[in-house]
Amino acid sequence: MRNSRSDVVSAALRVLDTQGLENCSMRRVATELGVQPSALYHHVRDKQTLLALMADEIVSGIGAGVALDVGTGAGAGAGTGTGAGTGTEAGAAGETGAREAARLLCRDLREAMLAVRDGADVVATASAFRLGASSVETRLGALVGDDGARTLLLYTFGHAQSTQTHRQAAEFGALTGGAGDPAEGAGAAGDLDASFDRGLDIILAGLAAS
Amino acid sequence: MRNSRSDVVSAALRVLDTQGLENCSMRRVATELGVQPSALYHHVRDKQTLLALMADEIVSGIGAGVALDVGTGAGAGAGTGTGAGTGTEAGAAGETGAREAARLLCRDLREAMLAVRDGADVVATASAFRLGASSVETRLGALVGDDGARTLLLYTFGHAQSTQTHRQAAEFGALTGGAGDPAEGAGAAGDLDASFDRGLDIILAGLAAS
DNA sequence: ACCTGAACACCGTTCAAGT
DNA sequence: ACCTGAACACCGTTCAAGT
């Protein structure tokens, strides 16, 4: 047994991270694996399938530190017992906890995508747009409802893609451009993180207002 | 003068709409134009540039019916005069008008992208991710602030992409699949529109709560 | 200015054949 | 089960040369 399916996925992720999505061809993955291109098709139906497996790998392990059931379980701060008094609401403190858990989940997802070159593109195209594909979507749905989950996910994907596009442009500019305005290069990374958080705030405020 | 730059863009949009983005190659655009592939490079630097021009064309004419300056001008319902009494707020009615104008702009943008096959993909990758590219972003920024504009745009792009992906899958299923559950096919289109509006509501509620 | 013809360095995928 | 070798039908882009 020379190579397994997960060997192929690992090699593909290595190529992705070093060469970028546009150079992540089946032929280069094969070369990375020391094998003929046709050999890949023994492990994977086609390139699209390989990209989906890569996306799964990128988001695997997301939200490990985030409580699973804030509203209903015994996990977070203002847990289970608040039910009877508050009527139709599931408990105000519990709802706040759910939104905070959703916030952490989105931050975690974003971080995982940004950790590998063009990761946001791969994840967004491979898993965002077939409904209910990811466990993250399910967990978000349980926390803030399906509409909220969808809104948060699309925002998170979009902002991560935008972040990676800007970072690549900045890298390119640093290589080709002049001496480089130091303030511009330094401020950019944190600015993008802050920008992401502000958008997250807007959506979470909207969910609170429902 | 055989062909102009905008002839190339038009031909490319025809190919896009009939064959889809994955088949919209320089060579097919050339064929559509009755010309050799190399001739295109007299009008357009490279494929990426052509895609950007196509994106501009797709979103051109958006928001024609939406008032330009709700908060500051004389356009919409509760115009200019409310300022003095309400202090730091620019007038509650004016803010509501701005958010409603933003809602119309986003709906308009979505509609324009959905009007051509894979239009959302083209617009999102070509113009969403270099900041301040579109006039739509500028207009949204004037209405609800930069963070709100970015959040609304990313959501609108993402949802439109998702919508087109699902529609294509449904089409494909209708061709290859069985007799076709009539309720499934009929309900899908309106469901996606309603889903978009609900997400929009969440974000606009969040902006109102700021 | 606009286009042709030919070439270069790539793609994804299939398929018989090997071990 | 896993892989090779060869082929098929494509790509984007460049460049000399034509009119």
Tab-separated table of C-alpha atoms (C1' of nucleotides) in Angstrom:
chain	number	residue	atom	x	y	z
A	1	MET	CA	0.000	0.000	0.000
A	2	ARG	CA	1.901	2.999	-1.212
A	3	ASN	CA	-0.472	5.899	-0.612
A	4	SER	CA	-3.787	6.343	1.141
A	5	ARG	CA	-6.548	8.814	0.447
A	6	SER	CA	-5.473	10.990	3.351
A	7	ASP	CA	-1.934	11.033	1.996
A	8	VAL	CA	-3.379	12.608	-1.116
A	9	VAL	CA	-5.303	15.183	0.923
A	10	SER	CA	-2.221	16.029	2.979
A	11	ALA	CA	-0.093	16.441	-0.117
A	12	ALA	CA	-2.765	18.629	-1.683
A	13	LEU	CA	-2.880	20.846	1.406
A	14	ARG	CA	0.903	21.165	1.308
A	15	VAL	CA	0.752	22.261	-2.324
A	16	LEU	CA	-2.089	24.650	-1.559
A	17	ASP	CA	-0.223	26.278	1.299
A	18	THR	CA	3.048	26.687	-0.579
A	19	GLN	CA	1.846	27.384	-4.127
A	20	GLY	CA	-1.662	28.792	-3.712
A	21	LEU	CA	-4.990	27.644	-5.077
A	22	GLU	CA	-4.346	28.650	-8.668
A	23	ASN	CA	-1.268	26.426	-8.782
A	24	CYS	CA	-2.810	23.564	-6.859
A	25	SER	CA	-3.269	21.263	-9.843
A	26	MET	CA	-3.754	17.525	-9.811
A	27	ARG	CA	-0.438	17.228	-11.592
A	28	ARG	CA	1.419	19.174	-8.918
A	29	VAL	CA	-0.221	17.200	-6.141
A	30	ALA	CA	0.911	14.044	-7.923
A	31	THR	CA	4.457	15.386	-8.165
A	32	GLU	CA	4.394	16.299	-4.457
A	33	LEU	CA	3.448	12.681	-3.809
A	34	GLY	CA	6.064	11.272	-6.202
A	35	VAL	CA	3.452	9.639	-8.362
A	36	GLN	CA	1.859	9.911	-11.815
A	37	PRO	CA	-1.198	12.199	-12.127
A	38	SER	CA	-3.450	9.303	-13.050
A	39	ALA	CA	-2.653	7.592	-9.761
A	40	LEU	CA	-4.640	10.224	-7.853
A	41	TYR	CA	-7.847	9.017	-9.448
A	42	HIS	CA	-7.545	5.805	-7.547
A	43	HIS	CA	-8.078	7.734	-4.308
A	44	VAL	CA	-10.372	10.539	-5.352
A	45	ARG	CA	-13.134	10.797	-7.928
A	46	ASP	CA	-12.104	14.185	-9.311
A	47	LYS	CA	-10.549	17.504	-8.378
A	48	GLN	CA	-13.763	18.882	-6.930
A	49	THR	CA	-13.960	15.989	-4.483
A	50	LEU	CA	-10.364	16.526	-3.464
A	51	LEU	CA	-11.071	20.197	-2.777
A	52	ALA	CA	-14.034	19.260	-0.599
A	53	LEU	CA	-11.867	16.867	1.411
A	54	MET	CA	-9.284	19.608	1.818
A	55	ALA	CA	-11.982	21.977	3.058
A	56	ASP	CA	-13.162	19.421	5.605
A	57	GLU	CA	-9.612	19.037	6.838
A	58	ILE	CA	-9.128	22.789	7.153
A	59	VAL	CA	-12.205	23.252	9.349
A	60	SER	CA	-11.757	20.038	11.321
A	61	GLY	CA	-11.381	20.652	15.004
A	62	ILE	CA	-13.135	23.988	15.010
A	63	GLY	CA	-14.909	25.095	18.145
A	64	ALA	CA	-13.247	22.535	20.400
A	65	GLY	CA	-13.240	25.029	23.252
A	66	VAL	CA	-16.777	26.305	22.745
A	67	ALA	CA	-19.594	24.882	24.839
A	68	LEU	CA	-21.928	22.782	22.759
A	69	ASP	CA	-25.313	23.558	24.313
A	70	VAL	CA	-25.477	26.902	25.989
A	71	GLY	CA	-29.214	27.348	26.081
A	72	THR	CA	-30.309	23.875	27.021
A	73	GLY	CA	-27.400	22.167	28.794
A	74	ALA	CA	-25.415	22.701	31.984
A	75	GLY	CA	-22.415	24.230	30.230
A	76	ALA	CA	-22.154	28.005	30.480
A	77	GLY	CA	-22.714	30.679	33.114
A	78	ALA	CA	-26.466	31.111	33.464
A	79	GLY	CA	-27.503	27.550	32.711
A	80	THR	CA	-30.663	25.507	32.791
A	81	GLY	CA	-32.855	26.560	35.662
A	82	THR	CA	-34.043	29.912	34.370
A	83	GLY	CA	-36.774	28.449	32.210
A	84	ALA	CA	-40.078	28.608	34.096
A	85	GLY	CA	-40.238	32.294	34.899
A	86	THR	CA	-39.348	33.870	31.553
A	87	GLY	CA	-42.112	32.415	29.411
A	88	THR	CA	-41.458	32.058	25.661
A	89	GLU	CA	-37.896	33.297	25.836
A	90	ALA	CA	-35.434	30.568	26.663
A	91	GLY	CA	-33.917	32.805	29.346
A	92	ALA	CA	-32.235	36.119	28.571
A	93	ALA	CA	-28.878	35.168	30.046
A	94	GLY	CA	-28.919	31.906	28.081
A	95	GLU	CA	-29.562	33.751	24.844
A	96	THR	CA	-26.670	36.084	25.459
A	97	GLY	CA	-24.488	33.061	26.127
A	98	ALA	CA	-25.597	31.506	22.873
A	99	ARG	CA	-24.640	34.592	20.925
A	100	GLU	CA	-21.267	34.747	22.649
A	101	ALA	CA	-20.667	31.087	21.815
A	102	ALA	CA	-21.593	31.850	18.205
A	103	ARG	CA	-19.087	34.692	18.207
A	104	LEU	CA	-16.314	32.375	19.360
A	105	LEU	CA	-17.264	29.788	16.771
A	106	CYS	CA	-17.058	32.344	13.959
A	107	ARG	CA	-13.709	33.633	15.186
A	108	ASP	CA	-12.453	30.075	15.355
A	109	LEU	CA	-13.671	29.303	11.844
A	110	ARG	CA	-12.055	32.421	10.482
A	111	GLU	CA	-8.752	31.599	12.153
A	112	ALA	CA	-8.753	28.071	10.734
A	113	MET	CA	-9.375	29.345	7.209
A	114	LEU	CA	-6.714	32.041	7.474
A	115	ALA	CA	-4.160	29.508	8.714
A	116	VAL	CA	-3.629	28.059	5.241
A	117	ARG	CA	-3.033	29.966	2.058
A	118	ASP	CA	-6.276	30.489	0.120
A	119	GLY	CA	-8.035	28.455	2.796
A	120	ALA	CA	-11.051	30.752	2.820
A	121	ASP	CA	-11.601	30.265	-0.910
A	122	VAL	CA	-11.356	26.513	-0.615
A	123	VAL	CA	-13.727	26.269	2.334
A	124	ALA	CA	-16.204	28.819	1.012
A	125	THR	CA	-16.610	27.285	-2.421
A	126	ALA	CA	-16.447	23.705	-1.253
A	127	SER	CA	-18.706	23.717	1.770
A	128	ALA	CA	-20.483	27.013	2.214
A	129	PHE	CA	-22.802	26.670	-0.689
A	130	ARG	CA	-24.273	23.273	-0.281
A	131	LEU	CA	-26.608	23.744	2.643
A	132	GLY	CA	-25.963	22.117	5.995
A	133	ALA	CA	-22.661	20.737	4.864
A	134	SER	CA	-20.614	21.559	7.897
A	135	SER	CA	-21.013	20.717	11.543
A	136	VAL	CA	-20.210	24.360	12.239
A	137	GLU	CA	-23.410	25.394	10.500
A	138	THR	CA	-25.394	22.922	12.580
A	139	ARG	CA	-23.863	24.176	15.801
A	140	LEU	CA	-24.451	27.804	14.877
A	141	GLY	CA	-28.022	26.951	13.971
A	142	ALA	CA	-28.605	25.470	17.402
A	143	LEU	CA	-27.201	28.600	19.012
A	144	VAL	CA	-28.816	31.418	17.068
A	145	GLY	CA	-31.286	29.845	14.636
A	146	ASP	CA	-30.915	28.937	10.982
A	147	ASP	CA	-31.190	32.455	9.584
A	148	GLY	CA	-28.652	33.763	12.052
A	149	ALA	CA	-26.312	30.866	11.339
A	150	ARG	CA	-26.490	31.441	7.598
A	151	THR	CA	-25.901	35.165	7.979
A	152	LEU	CA	-22.942	34.669	10.297
A	153	LEU	CA	-21.405	32.003	8.073
A	154	LEU	CA	-21.681	33.967	4.846
A	155	TYR	CA	-20.202	37.004	6.552
A	156	THR	CA	-17.362	34.973	8.039
A	157	PHE	CA	-16.510	33.303	4.727
A	158	GLY	CA	-16.703	36.553	2.807
A	159	HIS	CA	-14.596	38.504	5.239
A	160	ALA	CA	-11.958	35.781	5.404
A	161	GLN	CA	-11.727	35.696	1.616
A	162	SER	CA	-11.398	39.444	1.552
A	163	THR	CA	-8.709	39.300	4.232
A	164	GLN	CA	-6.663	36.776	2.315
A	165	THR	CA	-7.016	38.731	-0.919
A	166	HIS	CA	-5.769	41.879	0.788
A	167	ARG	CA	-2.906	40.067	2.467
A	168	GLN	CA	-1.774	38.598	-0.829
A	169	ALA	CA	-1.942	42.015	-2.448
A	170	ALA	CA	0.096	43.444	0.429
A	171	GLU	CA	2.686	40.664	0.078
A	172	PHE	CA	2.895	41.244	-3.630
A	173	GLY	CA	3.227	44.967	-3.051
A	174	ALA	CA	5.984	44.396	-0.529
A	175	LEU	CA	7.940	42.306	-3.024
A	176	THR	CA	7.503	44.543	-6.031
A	177	GLY	CA	6.783	47.936	-4.458
A	178	GLY	CA	9.077	50.592	-3.054
A	179	ALA	CA	10.692	50.881	0.373
A	180	GLY	CA	7.297	50.187	1.893
A	181	ASP	CA	5.357	52.508	4.152
A	182	PRO	CA	5.955	50.761	7.502
A	183	ALA	CA	2.686	51.949	9.046
A	184	GLU	CA	0.695	50.560	6.146
A	185	GLY	CA	2.149	47.084	6.356
A	186	ALA	CA	2.067	46.858	10.131
A	187	GLY	CA	-1.433	48.176	10.706
A	188	ALA	CA	-3.153	46.101	8.084
A	189	ALA	CA	-3.331	42.724	9.854
A	190	GLY	CA	-4.874	44.041	13.062
A	191	ASP	CA	-7.178	46.343	11.138
A	192	LEU	CA	-8.663	43.387	9.312
A	193	ASP	CA	-9.213	41.491	12.552
A	194	ALA	CA	-10.903	44.510	14.115
A	195	SER	CA	-12.997	45.017	11.006
A	196	PHE	CA	-14.177	41.423	11.244
A	197	ASP	CA	-15.160	41.858	14.879
A	198	ARG	CA	-17.128	45.012	14.159
A	199	GLY	CA	-19.192	43.266	11.486
A	200	LEU	CA	-19.743	40.380	13.870
A	201	ASP	CA	-20.988	42.874	16.447
A	202	ILE	CA	-23.527	44.255	13.994
A	203	ILE	CA	-24.972	40.848	13.169
A	204	LEU	CA	-25.043	39.712	16.801
A	205	ALA	CA	-26.776	42.946	17.788
A	206	GLY	CA	-29.340	42.240	15.092
A	207	LEU	CA	-29.907	38.770	16.501
A	208	ALA	CA	-30.310	40.212	19.980
A	209	ALA	CA	-32.941	42.620	18.681
A	210	SER	CA	-35.109	39.827	17.292
B	1	MET	CA	-11.979	48.678	-36.931
B	2	ARG	CA	-13.341	45.184	-36.497
B	3	ASN	CA	-13.953	44.846	-32.775
B	4	SER	CA	-13.866	47.161	-29.799
B	5	ARG	CA	-13.120	46.417	-26.186
B	6	SER	CA	-16.786	46.479	-25.293
B	7	ASP	CA	-17.498	43.997	-28.093
B	8	VAL	CA	-15.158	41.650	-26.286
B	9	VAL	CA	-16.909	42.225	-22.964
B	10	SER	CA	-20.332	41.661	-24.536
B	11	ALA	CA	-19.202	38.461	-26.197
B	12	ALA	CA	-17.701	37.275	-22.908
B	13	LEU	CA	-20.966	37.959	-21.086
B	14	ARG	CA	-22.865	35.996	-23.734
B	15	VAL	CA	-20.521	33.050	-23.296
B	16	LEU	CA	-20.797	33.338	-19.514
B	17	ASP	CA	-24.570	33.338	-19.577
B	18	THR	CA	-24.913	30.418	-21.973
B	19	GLN	CA	-21.957	28.221	-20.982
B	20	GLY	CA	-21.223	29.171	-17.376
B	21	LEU	CA	-18.082	30.488	-15.736
B	22	GLU	CA	-16.126	27.258	-15.912
B	23	ASN	CA	-16.535	27.194	-19.710
B	24	CYS	CA	-15.968	30.899	-20.196
B	25	SER	CA	-12.470	30.598	-21.634
B	26	MET	CA	-10.590	33.152	-23.670
B	27	ARG	CA	-10.695	30.705	-26.560
B	28	ARG	CA	-14.482	30.403	-26.453
B	29	VAL	CA	-14.920	34.149	-26.213
B	30	ALA	CA	-12.705	34.453	-29.287
B	31	THR	CA	-14.831	31.889	-31.119
B	32	GLU	CA	-17.997	33.761	-30.118
B	33	LEU	CA	-16.423	36.831	-31.678
B	34	GLY	CA	-15.254	34.975	-34.808
B	35	VAL	CA	-11.638	35.762	-34.111
B	36	GLN	CA	-8.399	34.060	-33.076
B	37	PRO	CA	-7.691	33.800	-29.308
B	38	SER	CA	-4.627	35.995	-29.592
B	39	ALA	CA	-6.744	38.831	-30.960
B	40	LEU	CA	-8.375	39.317	-27.564
B	41	TYR	CA	-5.102	40.466	-26.076
B	42	HIS	CA	-5.252	43.533	-28.198
B	43	HIS	CA	-8.294	44.669	-26.221
B	44	VAL	CA	-7.656	43.294	-22.775
B	45	ARG	CA	-4.491	42.701	-20.770
B	46	ASP	CA	-5.460	39.251	-19.504
B	47	LYS	CA	-8.387	37.101	-18.424
B	48	GLN	CA	-8.551	38.604	-14.961
B	49	THR	CA	-9.016	42.065	-16.440
B	50	LEU	CA	-11.754	40.807	-18.717
B	51	LEU	CA	-13.574	39.282	-15.740
B	52	ALA	CA	-13.368	42.590	-13.882
B	53	LEU	CA	-14.877	44.405	-16.869
B	54	MET	CA	-17.640	41.823	-17.005
B	55	ALA	CA	-18.338	42.367	-13.308
B	56	ASP	CA	-18.544	46.118	-13.802
B	57	GLU	CA	-21.014	45.579	-16.606
B	58	ILE	CA	-23.165	43.252	-14.518
B	59	VAL	CA	-23.540	45.736	-11.675
B	60	SER	CA	-23.822	48.800	-13.893
B	61	GLY	CA	-27.063	50.638	-13.410
B	62	ILE	CA	-27.707	49.343	-9.918
B	63	GLY	CA	-29.695	51.504	-7.557
B	64	ALA	CA	-31.057	53.796	-10.229
B	65	GLY	CA	-34.334	54.061	-8.342
B	66	VAL	CA	-32.822	54.518	-4.890
B	67	ALA	CA	-32.420	58.015	-3.473
B	68	LEU	CA	-28.773	58.990	-3.238
B	69	ASP	CA	-28.642	61.007	-0.009
B	70	VAL	CA	-31.331	60.073	2.431
B	71	GLY	CA	-29.793	61.475	5.594
B	72	THR	CA	-28.374	64.714	4.282
B	73	GLY	CA	-30.354	65.678	1.193
B	74	ALA	CA	-33.927	66.561	0.358
B	75	GLY	CA	-34.779	63.156	-1.127
B	76	ALA	CA	-36.779	60.835	1.096
B	77	GLY	CA	-39.676	61.142	3.505
B	78	ALA	CA	-38.392	62.696	6.735
B	79	GLY	CA	-35.658	64.833	5.228
B	80	THR	CA	-33.277	67.467	6.434
B	81	GLY	CA	-34.906	69.617	9.060
B	82	THR	CA	-35.025	67.205	12.009
B	83	GLY	CA	-31.441	67.876	13.061
B	84	ALA	CA	-31.442	70.389	15.877
B	85	GLY	CA	-33.656	68.650	18.400
B	86	THR	CA	-32.241	65.128	18.409
B	87	GLY	CA	-28.654	65.867	19.374
B	88	THR	CA	-25.954	63.428	18.270
B	89	GLU	CA	-28.302	61.273	16.253
B	90	ALA	CA	-28.764	62.567	12.729
B	91	GLY	CA	-32.530	62.230	13.141
B	92	ALA	CA	-34.261	58.922	13.834
B	93	ALA	CA	-36.490	59.030	10.772
B	94	GLY	CA	-33.540	59.861	8.531
B	95	GLU	CA	-31.599	56.896	9.836
B	96	THR	CA	-34.492	54.584	9.207
B	97	GLY	CA	-34.709	55.955	5.680
B	98	ALA	CA	-31.005	55.321	5.170
B	99	ARG	CA	-31.360	51.722	6.246
B	100	GLU	CA	-34.341	51.228	3.955
B	101	ALA	CA	-32.394	52.694	1.063
B	102	ALA	CA	-29.550	50.312	1.891
B	103	ARG	CA	-32.022	47.427	1.829
B	104	LEU	CA	-33.196	48.383	-1.652
B	105	LEU	CA	-29.632	48.736	-2.873
B	106	CYS	CA	-28.745	45.249	-1.644
B	107	ARG	CA	-31.850	43.751	-3.233
B	108	ASP	CA	-30.998	45.503	-6.473
B	109	LEU	CA	-27.426	44.267	-6.400
B	110	ARG	CA	-28.568	40.734	-5.737
B	111	GLU	CA	-31.036	40.852	-8.602
B	112	ALA	CA	-28.397	42.113	-11.023
B	113	MET	CA	-26.013	39.327	-10.079
B	114	LEU	CA	-28.674	36.651	-10.318
B	115	ALA	CA	-29.711	37.870	-13.769
B	116	VAL	CA	-26.704	36.297	-15.462
B	117	ARG	CA	-25.432	32.778	-14.998
B	118	ASP	CA	-22.640	32.642	-12.392
B	119	GLY	CA	-22.929	36.420	-12.116
B	120	ALA	CA	-22.501	36.357	-8.351
B	121	ASP	CA	-19.215	34.488	-8.622
B	122	VAL	CA	-17.878	36.895	-11.204
B	123	VAL	CA	-18.861	40.005	-9.272
B	124	ALA	CA	-17.805	38.683	-5.885
B	125	THR	CA	-14.329	37.563	-6.917
B	126	ALA	CA	-13.701	40.472	-9.245
B	127	SER	CA	-14.884	43.433	-7.220
B	128	ALA	CA	-15.836	42.489	-3.681
B	129	PHE	CA	-12.381	41.832	-2.436
B	130	ARG	CA	-10.467	44.855	-3.495
B	131	LEU	CA	-11.766	47.469	-1.111
B	132	GLY	CA	-13.863	50.368	-2.327
B	133	ALA	CA	-14.010	49.019	-5.840
B	134	SER	CA	-17.660	49.563	-6.557
B	135	SER	CA	-19.837	52.615	-6.417
B	136	VAL	CA	-22.364	50.472	-4.610
B	137	GLU	CA	-19.972	50.128	-1.704
B	138	THR	CA	-19.488	53.885	-1.584
B	139	ARG	CA	-23.219	54.510	-1.612
B	140	LEU	CA	-23.853	51.923	1.082
B	141	GLY	CA	-21.076	53.441	3.150
B	142	ALA	CA	-22.720	56.853	2.987
B	143	LEU	CA	-26.004	55.318	4.086
B	144	VAL	CA	-25.016	53.042	6.957
B	145	GLY	CA	-21.284	53.535	7.556
B	146	ASP	CA	-18.316	51.572	6.324
B	147	ASP	CA	-18.693	48.611	8.671
B	148	GLY	CA	-22.354	48.272	7.834
B	149	ALA	CA	-21.653	48.571	4.116
B	150	ARG	CA	-19.001	45.862	4.247
B	151	THR	CA	-21.216	43.551	6.253
B	152	LEU	CA	-24.171	44.038	3.929
B	153	LEU	CA	-22.047	43.564	0.811
B	154	LEU	CA	-20.356	40.395	1.980
B	155	TYR	CA	-23.701	38.959	3.001
B	156	THR	CA	-25.293	39.917	-0.321
B	157	PHE	CA	-22.465	38.429	-2.375
B	158	GLY	CA	-22.359	35.258	-0.318
B	159	HIS	CA	-26.082	34.690	-0.411
B	160	ALA	CA	-26.255	35.309	-4.143
B	161	GLN	CA	-23.470	32.806	-4.761
B	162	SER	CA	-25.246	30.293	-2.586
B	163	THR	CA	-28.498	30.927	-4.433
B	164	GLN	CA	-26.909	30.333	-7.817
B	165	THR	CA	-25.169	27.197	-6.616
B	166	HIS	CA	-28.449	25.798	-5.336
B	167	ARG	CA	-30.286	26.734	-8.507
B	168	GLN	CA	-27.695	25.010	-10.641
B	169	ALA	CA	-27.902	21.928	-8.467
B	170	ALA	CA	-31.679	21.983	-8.788
B	171	GLU	CA	-31.443	22.310	-12.572
B	172	PHE	CA	-28.980	19.474	-12.736
B	173	GLY	CA	-31.247	17.373	-10.505
B	174	ALA	CA	-34.222	18.142	-12.705
B	175	LEU	CA	-32.348	16.931	-15.781
B	176	THR	CA	-30.830	13.810	-14.305
B	177	GLY	CA	-33.184	13.060	-11.397
B	178	GLY	CA	-36.546	11.327	-11.214
B	179	ALA	CA	-40.042	12.665	-11.940
B	180	GLY	CA	-39.239	15.555	-9.630
B	181	ASP	CA	-41.062	16.441	-6.454
B	182	PRO	CA	-43.120	19.399	-7.696
B	183	ALA	CA	-43.222	21.126	-4.313
B	184	GLU	CA	-39.458	21.024	-4.028
B	185	GLY	CA	-38.777	22.687	-7.342
B	186	ALA	CA	-41.516	25.282	-7.037
B	187	GLY	CA	-40.817	26.354	-3.491
B	188	ALA	CA	-37.077	26.731	-3.825
B	189	ALA	CA	-36.865	30.039	-5.692
B	190	GLY	CA	-39.123	31.984	-3.344
B	191	ASP	CA	-37.553	30.345	-0.323
B	192	LEU	CA	-34.157	31.674	-1.309
B	193	ASP	CA	-35.513	35.175	-1.791
B	194	ALA	CA	-37.220	35.073	1.597
B	195	SER	CA	-34.090	33.669	3.196
B	196	PHE	CA	-32.112	36.576	1.772
B	197	ASP	CA	-34.572	39.090	3.172
B	198	ARG	CA	-34.483	37.544	6.625
B	199	GLY	CA	-30.696	37.819	6.783
B	200	LEU	CA	-30.947	41.395	5.574
B	201	ASP	CA	-33.405	42.070	8.398
B	202	ILE	CA	-30.950	40.752	10.952
B	203	ILE	CA	-28.112	42.961	9.758
B	204	LEU	CA	-30.316	46.048	9.450
B	205	ALA	CA	-31.670	45.449	12.953
B	206	GLY	CA	-28.089	45.275	14.157
B	207	LEU	CA	-27.340	48.604	12.479
B	208	ALA	CA	-30.420	50.139	14.075
B	209	ALA	CA	-29.236	48.958	17.493
B	210	SER	CA	-25.908	50.749	17.184
C	1	DA	C1'	-5.242	49.544	-35.000
C	2	DC	C1'	-6.604	45.038	-35.421
C	3	DC	C1'	-5.826	40.505	-36.591
C	4	DT	C1'	-3.586	35.642	-37.996
C	5	DG	C1'	-0.651	31.510	-37.301
C	6	DA	C1'	2.157	29.057	-34.754
C	7	DA	C1'	4.114	27.934	-30.758
C	8	DC	C1'	5.026	27.165	-25.417
C	9	DA	C1'	4.010	25.456	-21.173
C	10	DC	C1'	0.580	23.923	-19.028
C	11	DC	C1'	-4.394	21.648	-17.550
C	12	DG	C1'	-8.152	17.459	-15.910
C	13	DT	C1'	-9.374	12.997	-16.986
C	14	DT	C1'	-9.501	8.255	-19.068
C	15	DC	C1'	-7.867	3.795	-19.928
C	16	DA	C1'	-5.289	-0.171	-20.913
C	17	DA	C1'	-1.665	-2.430	-18.813
C	18	DG	C1'	1.460	-3.703	-15.240
C	19	DT	C1'	2.632	-5.682	-10.064
D	1	DA	C1'	-5.053	-2.323	-4.352
D	2	DC	C1'	-2.081	0.813	-6.274
D	3	DC	C1'	0.421	2.495	-9.907
D	4	DT	C1'	2.566	3.615	-14.904
D	5	DG	C1'	2.477	5.315	-19.733
D	6	DA	C1'	0.274	7.224	-23.186
D	7	DA	C1'	-3.172	9.640	-25.005
D	8	DC	C1'	-7.312	13.137	-25.646
D	9	DA	C1'	-9.254	17.435	-25.553
D	10	DC	C1'	-8.528	21.288	-23.734
D	11	DC	C1'	-6.250	25.856	-21.330
D	12	DG	C1'	-3.838	31.195	-21.028
D	13	DT	C1'	-0.452	33.802	-23.106
D	14	DT	C1'	3.314	35.439	-26.293
D	15	DC	C1'	5.167	36.917	-30.496
D	16	DA	C1'	6.413	37.574	-35.107
D	17	DA	C1'	4.096	38.716	-39.094
D	18	DG	C1'	0.447	40.445	-41.953
D	19	DT	C1'	-3.109	44.539	-43.600
